[in-house]
GROMACS .gro file of C-alpha atoms in nm:
model
  478
    1MET     CA    1  -4.648   8.910  -5.574
    2GLN     CA    2  -4.860   9.192  -5.706
    3ASN     CA    3  -5.209   9.213  -5.557
    4ILE     CA    4  -5.415   9.162  -5.871
    5ARG     CA    5  -5.717   9.387  -5.901
    6VAL     CA    6  -5.951   9.359  -6.199
    7ARG     CA    7  -6.290   9.505  -6.278
    8PHE     CA    8  -6.599   9.456  -6.486
    9ALA     CA    9  -6.753   9.793  -6.569
   10PRO     CA   10  -7.081   9.764  -6.760
   11SER     CA   11  -7.293  10.057  -6.872
   12PRO     CA   12  -7.653  10.022  -6.748
   13THR     CA   13  -7.814  10.109  -7.079
   14GLY     CA   14  -7.984   9.774  -7.129
   15PHE     CA   15  -7.964   9.413  -7.022
   16LEU     CA   16  -7.646   9.217  -6.953
   17HIS     CA   17  -7.545   9.063  -7.284
   18ILE     CA   18  -7.345   8.754  -7.374
   19GLY     CA   19  -7.029   8.947  -7.465
   20GLY     CA   20  -7.038   9.135  -7.136
   21VAL     CA   21  -7.089   8.817  -6.937
   22ARG     CA   22  -6.788   8.655  -7.105
   23THR     CA   23  -6.575   8.961  -7.028
   24ALA     CA   24  -6.692   8.956  -6.666
   25LEU     CA   25  -6.626   8.581  -6.645
   26PHE     CA   26  -6.267   8.607  -6.769
   27ASN     CA   27  -6.196   8.889  -6.522
   28TRP     CA   28  -6.361   8.697  -6.239
   29LEU     CA   29  -6.168   8.377  -6.316
   30PHE     CA   30  -5.840   8.567  -6.346
   31ALA     CA   31  -5.898   8.722  -6.004
   32ARG     CA   32  -6.009   8.400  -5.840
   33HIS     CA   33  -5.722   8.195  -5.991
   34ASN     CA   34  -5.464   8.445  -5.866
   35GLY     CA   35  -5.624   8.523  -5.530
   36GLY     CA   36  -5.696   8.876  -5.649
   37THR     CA   37  -5.983   9.121  -5.616
   38PHE     CA   38  -6.279   9.142  -5.855
   39ILE     CA   39  -6.457   9.478  -5.870
   40LEU     CA   40  -6.797   9.554  -6.022
   41ARG     CA   41  -6.825   9.917  -6.131
   42ILE     CA   42  -7.131  10.077  -6.287
   43GLU     CA   43  -7.044  10.324  -6.564
   44ASP     CA   44  -7.363  10.528  -6.569
   45THR     CA   45  -7.251  10.869  -6.695
   46ASP     CA   46  -7.473  10.831  -7.003
   47GLN     CA   47  -7.766  11.007  -6.841
   48THR     CA   48  -7.994  10.972  -7.142
   49ARG     CA   49  -7.976  10.591  -7.152
   50SER     CA   50  -7.872  10.467  -6.808
   51THR     CA   51  -8.151  10.331  -6.589
   52ASP     CA   52  -8.185  10.177  -6.244
   53GLU     CA   53  -8.374   9.893  -6.407
   54SER     CA   54  -8.069   9.809  -6.616
   55ILE     CA   55  -7.846   9.817  -6.309
   56GLN     CA   56  -8.073   9.562  -6.140
   57ALA     CA   57  -8.067   9.348  -6.455
   58ILE     CA   58  -7.686   9.354  -6.451
   59LEU     CA   59  -7.672   9.255  -6.084
   60GLN     CA   60  -7.930   8.982  -6.143
   61GLY     CA   61  -7.735   8.842  -6.438
   62MET     CA   62  -7.407   8.841  -6.245
   63GLU     CA   63  -7.568   8.667  -5.949
   64TRP     CA   64  -7.736   8.407  -6.172
   65CYS     CA   65  -7.398   8.322  -6.326
   66GLY     CA   66  -7.244   8.288  -5.980
   67MET     CA   67  -6.994   8.572  -6.026
   68ASP     CA   68  -6.965   8.736  -5.688
   69TRP     CA   69  -6.773   9.062  -5.655
   70ASP     CA   70  -6.540   9.174  -5.378
   71GLU     CA   71  -6.607   9.546  -5.419
   72GLY     CA   72  -6.901   9.715  -5.587
   73PRO     CA   73  -7.275   9.764  -5.537
   74GLY     CA   74  -7.368   9.640  -5.191
   75LYS     CA   75  -7.000   9.571  -5.107
   76ASP     CA   76  -6.839   9.905  -5.044
   77GLY     CA   77  -6.463   9.916  -5.013
   78ALA     CA   78  -6.187  10.170  -4.971
   79HIS     CA   79  -6.195  10.260  -5.341
   80GLY     CA   80  -6.563  10.349  -5.377
   81PRO     CA   81  -6.808  10.477  -5.464
   82TYR     CA   82  -6.860  10.228  -5.747
   83ARG     CA   83  -7.111  10.424  -5.954
   84GLN     CA   84  -6.970  10.690  -6.181
   85THR     CA   85  -7.256  10.927  -6.109
   86GLU     CA   86  -7.137  10.931  -5.747
   87ARG     CA   87  -6.777  11.011  -5.846
   88LEU     CA   88  -6.819  11.349  -6.019
   89SER     CA   89  -6.606  11.537  -5.768
   90ILE     CA   90  -6.320  11.293  -5.832
   91TYR     CA   91  -6.333  11.356  -6.207
   92ARG     CA   92  -6.339  11.733  -6.161
   93GLU     CA   93  -6.031  11.718  -5.939
   94HIS     CA   94  -5.846  11.528  -6.211
   95VAL     CA   95  -5.962  11.766  -6.483
   96GLU     CA   96  -5.826  12.057  -6.278
   97LYS     CA   97  -5.493  11.875  -6.241
   98LEU     CA   98  -5.464  11.836  -6.618
   99LEU     CA   99  -5.562  12.199  -6.679
  100GLN     CA  100  -5.295  12.318  -6.440
  101SER     CA  101  -5.027  12.097  -6.598
  102GLY     CA  102  -5.115  12.211  -6.949
  103ARG     CA  103  -5.228  11.864  -7.061
  104ALA     CA  104  -5.587  11.985  -7.093
  105TYR     CA  105  -5.746  12.302  -7.221
  106LYS     CA  106  -6.084  12.469  -7.256
  107CYS     CA  107  -6.257  12.454  -7.593
  108TYR     CA  108  -6.532  12.701  -7.687
  109CYS     CA  109  -6.601  12.573  -8.041
  110THR     CA  110  -6.964  12.524  -8.138
  111PRO     CA  111  -7.087  12.196  -8.292
  112GLY     CA  112  -7.162  12.378  -8.616
  113GLY     CA  113  -6.815  12.528  -8.638
  114LEU     CA  114  -6.655  12.192  -8.563
  115GLU     CA  115  -6.855  12.024  -8.839
  116GLU     CA  116  -6.757  12.292  -9.095
  117ARG     CA  117  -6.388  12.252  -9.017
  118ARG     CA  118  -6.415  11.875  -9.020
  119LYS     CA  119  -6.563  11.882  -9.372
  120ALA     CA  120  -6.298  12.125  -9.489
  121ALA     CA  121  -6.020  11.902  -9.357
  122MET     CA  122  -6.163  11.601  -9.536
  123ALA     CA  123  -6.197  11.798  -9.858
  124GLU     CA  124  -5.830  11.893  -9.834
  125GLY     CA  125  -5.723  11.535  -9.758
  126ARG     CA  126  -5.631  11.608  -9.396
  127PRO     CA  127  -5.736  11.390  -9.098
  128PRO     CA  128  -6.074  11.521  -8.972
  129LYS     CA  129  -5.953  11.567  -8.617
  130TYR     CA  130  -5.975  11.874  -8.394
  131ASP     CA  131  -5.744  12.152  -8.518
  132ARG     CA  132  -5.664  12.294  -8.171
  133LYS     CA  133  -5.824  12.626  -8.249
  134CYS     CA  134  -5.885  12.690  -7.879
  135LEU     CA  135  -5.543  12.576  -7.755
  136GLY     CA  136  -5.389  12.886  -7.597
  137ILE     CA  137  -5.690  13.104  -7.676
  138GLU     CA  138  -5.645  13.448  -7.522
  139ASN     CA  139  -5.992  13.598  -7.563
  140PRO     CA  140  -6.255  13.329  -7.508
  141PRO     CA  141  -6.609  13.418  -7.610
  142GLU     CA  142  -6.838  13.538  -7.335
  143GLY     CA  143  -7.143  13.342  -7.228
  144VAL     CA  144  -7.010  13.010  -7.364
  145THR     CA  145  -6.950  12.722  -7.124
  146PRO     CA  146  -6.649  12.534  -7.262
  147VAL     CA  147  -6.578  12.165  -7.288
  148ILE     CA  148  -6.242  12.039  -7.166
  149ARG     CA  149  -6.009  11.869  -7.414
  150PHE     CA  150  -5.707  11.650  -7.339
  151ARG     CA  151  -5.395  11.768  -7.521
  152ALA     CA  152  -5.267  11.452  -7.683
  153ASP     CA  153  -4.905  11.382  -7.769
  154THR     CA  154  -4.912  11.367  -8.150
  155GLU     CA  155  -4.542  11.281  -8.200
  156GLY     CA  156  -4.397  10.931  -8.212
  157GLN     CA  157  -4.581  10.609  -8.129
  158THR     CA  158  -4.776  10.449  -7.846
  159VAL     CA  159  -4.709  10.079  -7.800
  160VAL     CA  160  -4.962   9.851  -7.631
  161ASN     CA  161  -4.806   9.529  -7.504
  162ASP     CA  162  -5.136   9.346  -7.504
  163LEU     CA  163  -5.161   9.035  -7.284
  164ILE     CA  164  -5.370   8.859  -7.549
  165LYS     CA  165  -5.295   9.021  -7.885
  166GLY     CA  166  -4.926   9.086  -7.832
  167LYS     CA  167  -4.751   9.407  -7.934
  168VAL     CA  168  -4.981   9.662  -8.102
  169THR     CA  169  -4.833   9.992  -8.222
  170PHE     CA  170  -5.030  10.313  -8.280
  171GLU     CA  171  -4.907  10.624  -8.455
  172ASN     CA  172  -4.967  10.922  -8.228
  173SER     CA  173  -5.027  11.141  -8.529
  174VAL     CA  174  -5.374  10.989  -8.570
  175LEU     CA  175  -5.476  11.067  -8.212
  176ASP     CA  176  -5.717  11.351  -8.144
  177ASP     CA  177  -5.755  11.596  -7.858
  178LEU     CA  178  -6.049  11.418  -7.703
  179ILE     CA  179  -6.314  11.593  -7.500
  180ILE     CA  180  -6.272  11.466  -7.145
  181MET     CA  181  -6.545  11.675  -6.982
  182ARG     CA  182  -6.858  11.805  -7.148
  183SER     CA  183  -6.995  12.154  -7.098
  184ASP     CA  184  -7.258  12.013  -6.858
  185GLY     CA  185  -6.983  11.893  -6.624
  186TRP     CA  186  -7.010  11.523  -6.705
  187PRO     CA  187  -6.693  11.331  -6.793
  188THR     CA  188  -6.659  11.127  -7.112
  189TYR     CA  189  -6.587  10.756  -7.121
  190ASN     CA  190  -6.215  10.758  -7.202
  191PHE     CA  191  -6.134  11.001  -6.924
  192ALA     CA  192  -6.364  10.858  -6.656
  193VAL     CA  193  -6.237  10.504  -6.709
  194VAL     CA  194  -5.873  10.614  -6.664
  195VAL     CA  195  -5.955  10.802  -6.343
  196ASP     CA  196  -6.162  10.513  -6.210
  197ASP     CA  197  -5.909  10.241  -6.291
  198SER     CA  198  -5.625  10.449  -6.146
  199THR     CA  199  -5.796  10.547  -5.822
  200MET     CA  200  -5.932  10.195  -5.773
  201GLY     CA  201  -5.587  10.041  -5.812
  202ILE     CA  202  -5.676   9.828  -6.115
  203THR     CA  203  -5.372   9.626  -6.219
  204HIS     CA  204  -5.511   9.446  -6.524
  205VAL     CA  205  -5.771   9.581  -6.769
  206LEU     CA  206  -5.931   9.287  -6.950
  207ARG     CA  207  -6.200   9.400  -7.192
  208GLY     CA  208  -6.339   9.354  -7.542
  209ASP     CA  209  -6.117   9.436  -7.836
  210ASP     CA  210  -6.363   9.701  -7.949
  211HIS     CA  211  -6.181   9.912  -7.686
  212LEU     CA  212  -5.833   9.851  -7.829
  213ASN     CA  213  -5.831  10.178  -8.027
  214ASN     CA  214  -5.912  10.365  -7.705
  215THR     CA  215  -5.608  10.223  -7.529
  216PRO     CA  216  -5.334  10.452  -7.669
  217ARG     CA  217  -5.548  10.756  -7.583
  218GLN     CA  218  -5.601  10.626  -7.231
  219MET     CA  219  -5.232  10.539  -7.188
  220GLN     CA  220  -5.141  10.902  -7.255
  221MET     CA  221  -5.389  11.009  -6.987
  222TYR     CA  222  -5.228  10.772  -6.734
  223ASP     CA  223  -4.891  10.932  -6.808
  224ALA     CA  224  -5.031  11.285  -6.790
  225LEU     CA  225  -5.191  11.216  -6.451
  226GLY     CA  226  -4.879  11.044  -6.317
  227TYR     CA  227  -5.047  10.709  -6.255
  228ASP     CA  228  -4.897  10.363  -6.297
  229MET     CA  229  -5.012  10.192  -6.614
  230PRO     CA  230  -5.222   9.875  -6.578
  231GLN     CA  231  -5.159   9.581  -6.806
  232PHE     CA  232  -5.408   9.558  -7.092
  233GLY     CA  233  -5.563   9.250  -7.247
  234HIS     CA  234  -5.827   9.273  -7.520
  235LEU     CA  235  -6.064   8.981  -7.572
  236SER     CA  236  -6.173   8.891  -7.922
  237MET     CA  237  -6.533   8.956  -8.016
  238ILE     CA  238  -6.802   8.688  -8.032
  239LEU     CA  239  -6.942   8.618  -8.377
  240GLY     CA  240  -7.265   8.458  -8.491
  241SER     CA  241  -7.267   8.148  -8.711
  242ASP     CA  242  -7.253   8.377  -9.019
  243LYS     CA  243  -6.927   8.528  -8.882
  244ALA     CA  244  -7.097   8.864  -8.824
  245ARG     CA  245  -7.079   9.022  -8.481
  246LEU     CA  246  -7.323   8.858  -8.241
  247SER     CA  247  -7.650   9.049  -8.234
  248LYS     CA  248  -8.022   9.005  -8.170
  249ARG     CA  249  -8.073   8.859  -8.517
  250HIS     CA  250  -7.866   8.559  -8.409
  251GLY     CA  251  -8.109   8.488  -8.126
  252ALA     CA  252  -8.113   8.585  -7.762
  253THR     CA  253  -7.821   8.796  -7.644
  254SER     CA  254  -7.938   8.892  -7.293
  255ILE     CA  255  -7.808   8.647  -7.034
  256MET     CA  256  -8.139   8.630  -6.845
  257GLN     CA  257  -8.320   8.535  -7.165
  258TYR     CA  258  -8.121   8.213  -7.158
  259LYS     CA  259  -8.250   8.141  -6.809
  260GLU     CA  260  -8.605   8.195  -6.937
  261MET     CA  261  -8.529   7.960  -7.228
  262GLY     CA  262  -8.441   7.682  -6.986
  263TYR     CA  263  -8.063   7.693  -6.976
  264LEU     CA  264  -7.879   7.620  -6.652
  265SER     CA  265  -7.636   7.878  -6.517
  266GLU     CA  266  -7.367   7.607  -6.494
  267ALA     CA  267  -7.411   7.534  -6.864
  268MET     CA  268  -7.402   7.900  -6.969
  269VAL     CA  269  -7.084   7.970  -6.773
  270ASN     CA  270  -6.929   7.646  -6.897
  271TYR     CA  271  -7.012   7.737  -7.256
  272LEU     CA  272  -6.900   8.100  -7.234
  273VAL     CA  273  -6.562   8.014  -7.084
  274ARG     CA  274  -6.492   7.805  -7.394
  275LEU     CA  275  -6.558   8.104  -7.621
  276GLY     CA  276  -6.196   8.206  -7.644
  277TRP     CA  277  -6.030   7.995  -7.374
  278SER     CA  278  -5.922   7.632  -7.375
  279PHE     CA  279  -5.759   7.376  -7.149
  280GLY     CA  280  -5.649   7.087  -7.366
  281ASP     CA  281  -5.946   6.911  -7.523
  282GLN     CA  282  -6.168   6.942  -7.215
  283GLU     CA  283  -6.517   7.072  -7.283
  284ILE     CA  284  -6.704   7.027  -6.954
  285PHE     CA  285  -6.582   7.233  -6.659
  286SER     CA  286  -6.705   7.284  -6.308
  287VAL     CA  287  -6.649   7.630  -6.161
  288GLU     CA  288  -6.371   7.486  -5.945
  289GLU     CA  289  -6.195   7.346  -6.254
  290MET     CA  290  -6.226   7.679  -6.437
  291ILE     CA  291  -6.070   7.868  -6.146
  292LYS     CA  292  -5.791   7.614  -6.106
  293ASN     CA  293  -5.692   7.605  -6.474
  294PHE     CA  294  -5.766   7.955  -6.605
  295SER     CA  295  -5.479   8.156  -6.748
  296LEU     CA  296  -5.451   8.442  -6.996
  297GLU     CA  297  -5.188   8.243  -7.188
  298SER     CA  298  -5.465   8.007  -7.297
  299VAL     CA  299  -5.699   8.285  -7.416
  300SER     CA  300  -5.718   8.298  -7.794
  301SER     CA  301  -5.676   8.617  -7.992
  302ALA     CA  302  -5.905   8.482  -8.267
  303ALA     CA  303  -6.274   8.567  -8.273
  304ALA     CA  304  -6.504   8.310  -8.111
  305VAL     CA  305  -6.815   8.177  -8.286
  306PHE     CA  306  -7.136   8.132  -8.089
  307ASN     CA  307  -7.272   7.784  -8.162
  308PRO     CA  308  -7.625   7.717  -8.028
  309ASP     CA  309  -7.592   7.343  -8.092
  310LYS     CA  310  -7.287   7.320  -7.869
  311LEU     CA  311  -7.463   7.523  -7.601
  312ASN     CA  312  -7.753   7.276  -7.618
  313TRP     CA  313  -7.509   6.985  -7.587
  314ILE     CA  314  -7.345   7.136  -7.279
  315ASN     CA  315  -7.684   7.222  -7.126
  316HIS     CA  316  -7.801   6.864  -7.185
  317HIS     CA  317  -7.492   6.742  -7.003
  318TRP     CA  318  -7.561   6.961  -6.699
  319ILE     CA  319  -7.931   6.866  -6.692
  320ASN     CA  320  -7.817   6.505  -6.660
  321ALA     CA  321  -7.529   6.580  -6.422
  322LYS     CA  322  -7.716   6.779  -6.158
  323PRO     CA  323  -7.923   6.601  -5.892
  324PRO     CA  324  -8.280   6.535  -6.019
  325ARG     CA  325  -8.429   6.716  -5.720
  326GLU     CA  326  -8.241   7.036  -5.812
  327ILE     CA  327  -8.359   7.011  -6.173
  328ALA     CA  328  -8.714   6.951  -6.048
  329LYS     CA  329  -8.704   7.279  -5.852
  330LEU     CA  330  -8.578   7.464  -6.161
  331LEU     CA  331  -8.843   7.298  -6.378
  332LEU     CA  332  -9.130   7.419  -6.161
  333PRO     CA  333  -9.128   7.783  -6.281
  334MET     CA  334  -9.104   7.663  -6.642
  335LEU     CA  335  -9.419   7.458  -6.591
  336ALA     CA  336  -9.589   7.749  -6.420
  337GLN     CA  337  -9.524   7.971  -6.723
  338MET     CA  338  -9.706   7.712  -6.933
  339ASP     CA  339  -9.989   7.683  -6.676
  340LEU     CA  340  -9.881   7.326  -6.611
  341ALA     CA  341  -9.753   7.346  -6.255
  342PRO     CA  342  -9.901   7.074  -6.033
  343ALA     CA  343 -10.179   7.199  -5.808
  344GLU     CA  344 -10.041   7.020  -5.504
  345ASP     CA  345  -9.795   7.196  -5.277
  346GLY     CA  346  -9.504   7.050  -5.088
  347LEU     CA  347  -9.305   6.729  -5.109
  348TRP     CA  348  -9.545   6.529  -5.324
  349SER     CA  349  -9.510   6.769  -5.614
  350LEU     CA  350  -9.131   6.768  -5.598
  351GLU     CA  351  -9.127   6.388  -5.579
  352ARG     CA  352  -9.344   6.372  -5.887
  353LEU     CA  353  -9.135   6.629  -6.070
  354GLU     CA  354  -8.821   6.437  -5.978
  355LYS     CA  355  -8.966   6.128  -6.147
  356ILE     CA  356  -9.049   6.337  -6.454
  357VAL     CA  357  -8.692   6.469  -6.461
  358LEU     CA  358  -8.550   6.117  -6.444
  359ALA     CA  359  -8.784   6.005  -6.719
  360GLN     CA  360  -8.730   6.301  -6.955
  361ARG     CA  361  -8.376   6.429  -6.904
  362GLU     CA  362  -8.209   6.209  -7.165
  363LYS     CA  363  -8.428   6.369  -7.435
  364SER     CA  364  -8.421   6.725  -7.302
  365ARG     CA  365  -8.170   6.987  -7.411
  366THR     CA  366  -8.336   7.265  -7.208
  367LEU     CA  367  -8.578   7.289  -6.918
  368VAL     CA  368  -8.837   7.445  -7.149
  369GLU     CA  369  -8.803   7.145  -7.378
  370MET     CA  370  -8.845   6.915  -7.078
  371ALA     CA  371  -9.159   7.101  -6.976
  372GLU     CA  372  -9.303   7.077  -7.327
  373LEU     CA  373  -9.225   6.706  -7.347
  374SER     CA  374  -9.400   6.657  -7.013
  375ARG     CA  375  -9.720   6.844  -7.093
  376TYR     CA  376  -9.935   6.529  -7.098
  377PHE     CA  377  -9.843   6.454  -6.736
  378PHE     CA  378 -10.039   6.761  -6.627
  379VAL     CA  379 -10.320   6.804  -6.878
  380GLU     CA  380 -10.514   6.556  -7.086
  381PRO     CA  381 -10.343   6.552  -7.426
  382GLU     CA  382 -10.488   6.606  -7.769
  383MET     CA  383 -10.483   6.280  -7.960
  384GLU     CA  384 -10.257   6.256  -8.266
  385GLN     CA  385 -10.493   6.137  -8.539
  386LYS     CA  386 -10.247   5.917  -8.726
  387ALA     CA  387 -10.130   5.752  -8.404
  388ALA     CA  388 -10.489   5.686  -8.297
  389GLU     CA  389 -10.583   5.540  -8.636
  390LYS     CA  390 -10.281   5.309  -8.630
  391PHE     CA  391 -10.287   5.186  -8.272
  392LEU     CA  392 -10.633   5.241  -8.123
  393THR     CA  393 -10.815   4.987  -8.339
  394PRO     CA  394 -11.118   4.767  -8.259
  395GLU     CA  395 -10.877   4.472  -8.226
  396ILE     CA  396 -10.694   4.634  -7.937
  397LYS     CA  397 -11.008   4.719  -7.741
  398PRO     CA  398 -11.037   4.383  -7.556
  399VAL     CA  399 -10.665   4.396  -7.475
  400LEU     CA  400 -10.705   4.737  -7.317
  401GLU     CA  401 -11.013   4.621  -7.128
  402ARG     CA  402 -10.818   4.327  -6.987
  403LEU     CA  403 -10.536   4.562  -6.891
  404ILE     CA  404 -10.775   4.801  -6.717
  405GLY     CA  405 -10.914   4.519  -6.508
  406LEU     CA  406 -10.569   4.418  -6.391
  407LEU     CA  407 -10.464   4.779  -6.323
  408GLU     CA  408 -10.774   4.834  -6.112
  409ALA     CA  409 -10.665   4.548  -5.888
  410ILE     CA  410 -10.333   4.713  -5.804
  411PRO     CA  411 -10.351   4.896  -5.468
  412ASP     CA  412 -10.311   5.272  -5.498
  413SER     CA  413  -9.993   5.260  -5.294
  414GLY     CA  414  -9.847   4.986  -5.515
  415PHE     CA  415  -9.898   5.152  -5.854
  416ASN     CA  416  -9.529   5.137  -5.942
  417HIS     CA  417  -9.286   5.011  -6.203
  418ALA     CA  418  -9.253   4.660  -6.062
  419GLU     CA  419  -9.630   4.597  -6.032
  420LEU     CA  420  -9.703   4.752  -6.371
  421GLU     CA  421  -9.443   4.528  -6.532
  422LYS     CA  422  -9.614   4.221  -6.384
  423VAL     CA  423  -9.951   4.333  -6.522
  424PHE     CA  424  -9.816   4.392  -6.873
  425HIS     CA  425  -9.643   4.055  -6.881
  426LEU     CA  426  -9.964   3.887  -6.769
  427VAL     CA  427 -10.155   4.060  -7.051
  428MET     CA  428  -9.891   3.951  -7.302
  429GLU     CA  429  -9.917   3.591  -7.180
  430LYS     CA  430 -10.297   3.589  -7.206
  431THR     CA  431 -10.311   3.758  -7.548
  432GLY     CA  432  -9.995   3.625  -7.712
  433LEU     CA  433  -9.897   3.981  -7.806
  434LYS     CA  434  -9.545   4.117  -7.781
  435MET     CA  435  -9.459   4.415  -7.565
  436GLY     CA  436  -9.475   4.673  -7.845
  437LYS     CA  437  -9.823   4.563  -7.949
  438VAL     CA  438  -9.949   4.627  -7.596
  439ALA     CA  439  -9.735   4.921  -7.482
  440GLN     CA  440  -9.774   5.142  -7.788
  441PRO     CA  441 -10.157   5.153  -7.785
  442VAL     CA  442 -10.142   5.228  -7.413
  443ARG     CA  443  -9.887   5.503  -7.474
  444VAL     CA  444 -10.105   5.664  -7.741
  445ALA     CA  445 -10.409   5.634  -7.513
  446VAL     CA  446 -10.250   5.810  -7.216
  447THR     CA  447 -10.009   6.056  -7.383
  448GLY     CA  448 -10.181   6.124  -7.714
  449GLY     CA  449  -9.874   6.024  -7.916
  450THR     CA  450  -9.618   5.756  -7.987
  451VAL     CA  451  -9.323   5.905  -7.795
  452SER     CA  452  -9.285   5.905  -7.418
  453PRO     CA  453  -9.058   5.760  -7.150
  454GLY     CA  454  -9.093   5.388  -7.075
  455ILE     CA  455  -9.457   5.291  -7.042
  456TYR     CA  456  -9.415   5.179  -6.680
  457GLU     CA  457  -9.253   5.512  -6.583
  458THR     CA  458  -9.521   5.702  -6.774
  459LEU     CA  459  -9.811   5.527  -6.601
  460GLU     CA  460  -9.646   5.549  -6.260
  461ILE     CA  461  -9.598   5.928  -6.296
  462LEU     CA  462  -9.956   5.974  -6.420
  463GLY     CA  463 -10.083   5.771  -6.128
  464LYS     CA  464 -10.351   5.505  -6.110
  465GLU     CA  465 -10.656   5.728  -6.121
  466GLU     CA  466 -10.547   5.940  -6.419
  467SER     CA  467 -10.411   5.642  -6.614
  468LEU     CA  468 -10.738   5.449  -6.580
  469LYS     CA  469 -10.943   5.757  -6.664
  470ARG     CA  470 -10.759   5.811  -6.991
  471LEU     CA  471 -10.769   5.442  -7.085
  472ARG     CA  472 -11.145   5.420  -7.024
  473LYS     CA  473 -11.204   5.734  -7.228
  474VAL     CA  474 -11.016   5.585  -7.523
  475ILE     CA  475 -11.211   5.259  -7.504
  476GLU     CA  476 -11.537   5.452  -7.524
  477LYS     CA  477 -11.420   5.611  -7.847
  478ILE     CA  478 -11.296   5.294  -8.021
   0.00000   0.00000   0.00000
């Protein structure tokens, strides 16, 4: 069988966005399912916008999503280097090959001259493409450093047998003689990507369908250079809920923003794989299940719609599915951002956070939401006025005083669910009140509101000292 080699080749001009992550994920899964090789290549020839900071953000995003690469930054292989800025000599060798074969030529036209001829062509109803003025030029102007253009085949058709979209036919007459190397010696995208994919042995090019129109141009370059053609598959774009292309106005688009918003990497990967791929009616996938079941035949050619509610549902599932201790460790930085992290270090803090996770996870769609819901465990809450007026009445004061007396008698080491339940039942017996009439005033007293986990769990997490302190403070105010 063919040794499958695929790549993800982001441009480091910003953060790693949702669409890019989905493209990387489908390539990664295709490689892992078929026992192939996944390559990470950095396309950084845009010198005005590419930054080292963006490269680090890309690597960080890939690592957070669990997508390891077999060749690329930090994992050199026989086909490197894996940064385009380190491959300039390779591009120049290929440009020279095309010049010698007559499939490329030097162009001395100025930007102003090109614009004038473009406008004239449009005015005459002709396609505004390059008119080959410099093809075969005998007396080039002196003192002008030329660009290099690829001489396209403008007769017939180029057919793309797309692995996802099926057969797509392009008329060669609409193709232009693209610039493949600028006058400053830097290659352009369409040329560099063909050279890179060819020399790196890429067998399958899986990328966004915004590149589909580039494919016939690139296919001609493969032929001109004498390289085997990879198989192409173009993934549909991701749309926002308004069916417009996903952008910042639809919310966060950078993958690491979702980490900051309290989403789990398992949930993000699980959600993104379902944006354009399906396996029956299954919605929840582990990484192992994705790798086992992934196939291009199940990738849809229709655009996918980003649905935040579904992402929240999947994230809620993974918050509940992962071990509480793991969630507790992930929750800690969220609390720290809100200045709520427990002062204690070590096991006690994690044990307490684990109890908070168990108490709050059913109501939490994100870790940030869990942290917000748990604020009163770390700082004394502001009292909701309506809740206080309704539940913290003069009539309840003796009930709370009785409760405080019984809570004081519980040993510090025994301040737990079972002992607290005994105390509450004793208070109910002595006062004739039902559970809600006792628990809700206590809840308002210690949390400031009417919503919290079970009252026994809430008091146990707060601890004896803090629970009694808040109850006494409320009694003073009644």
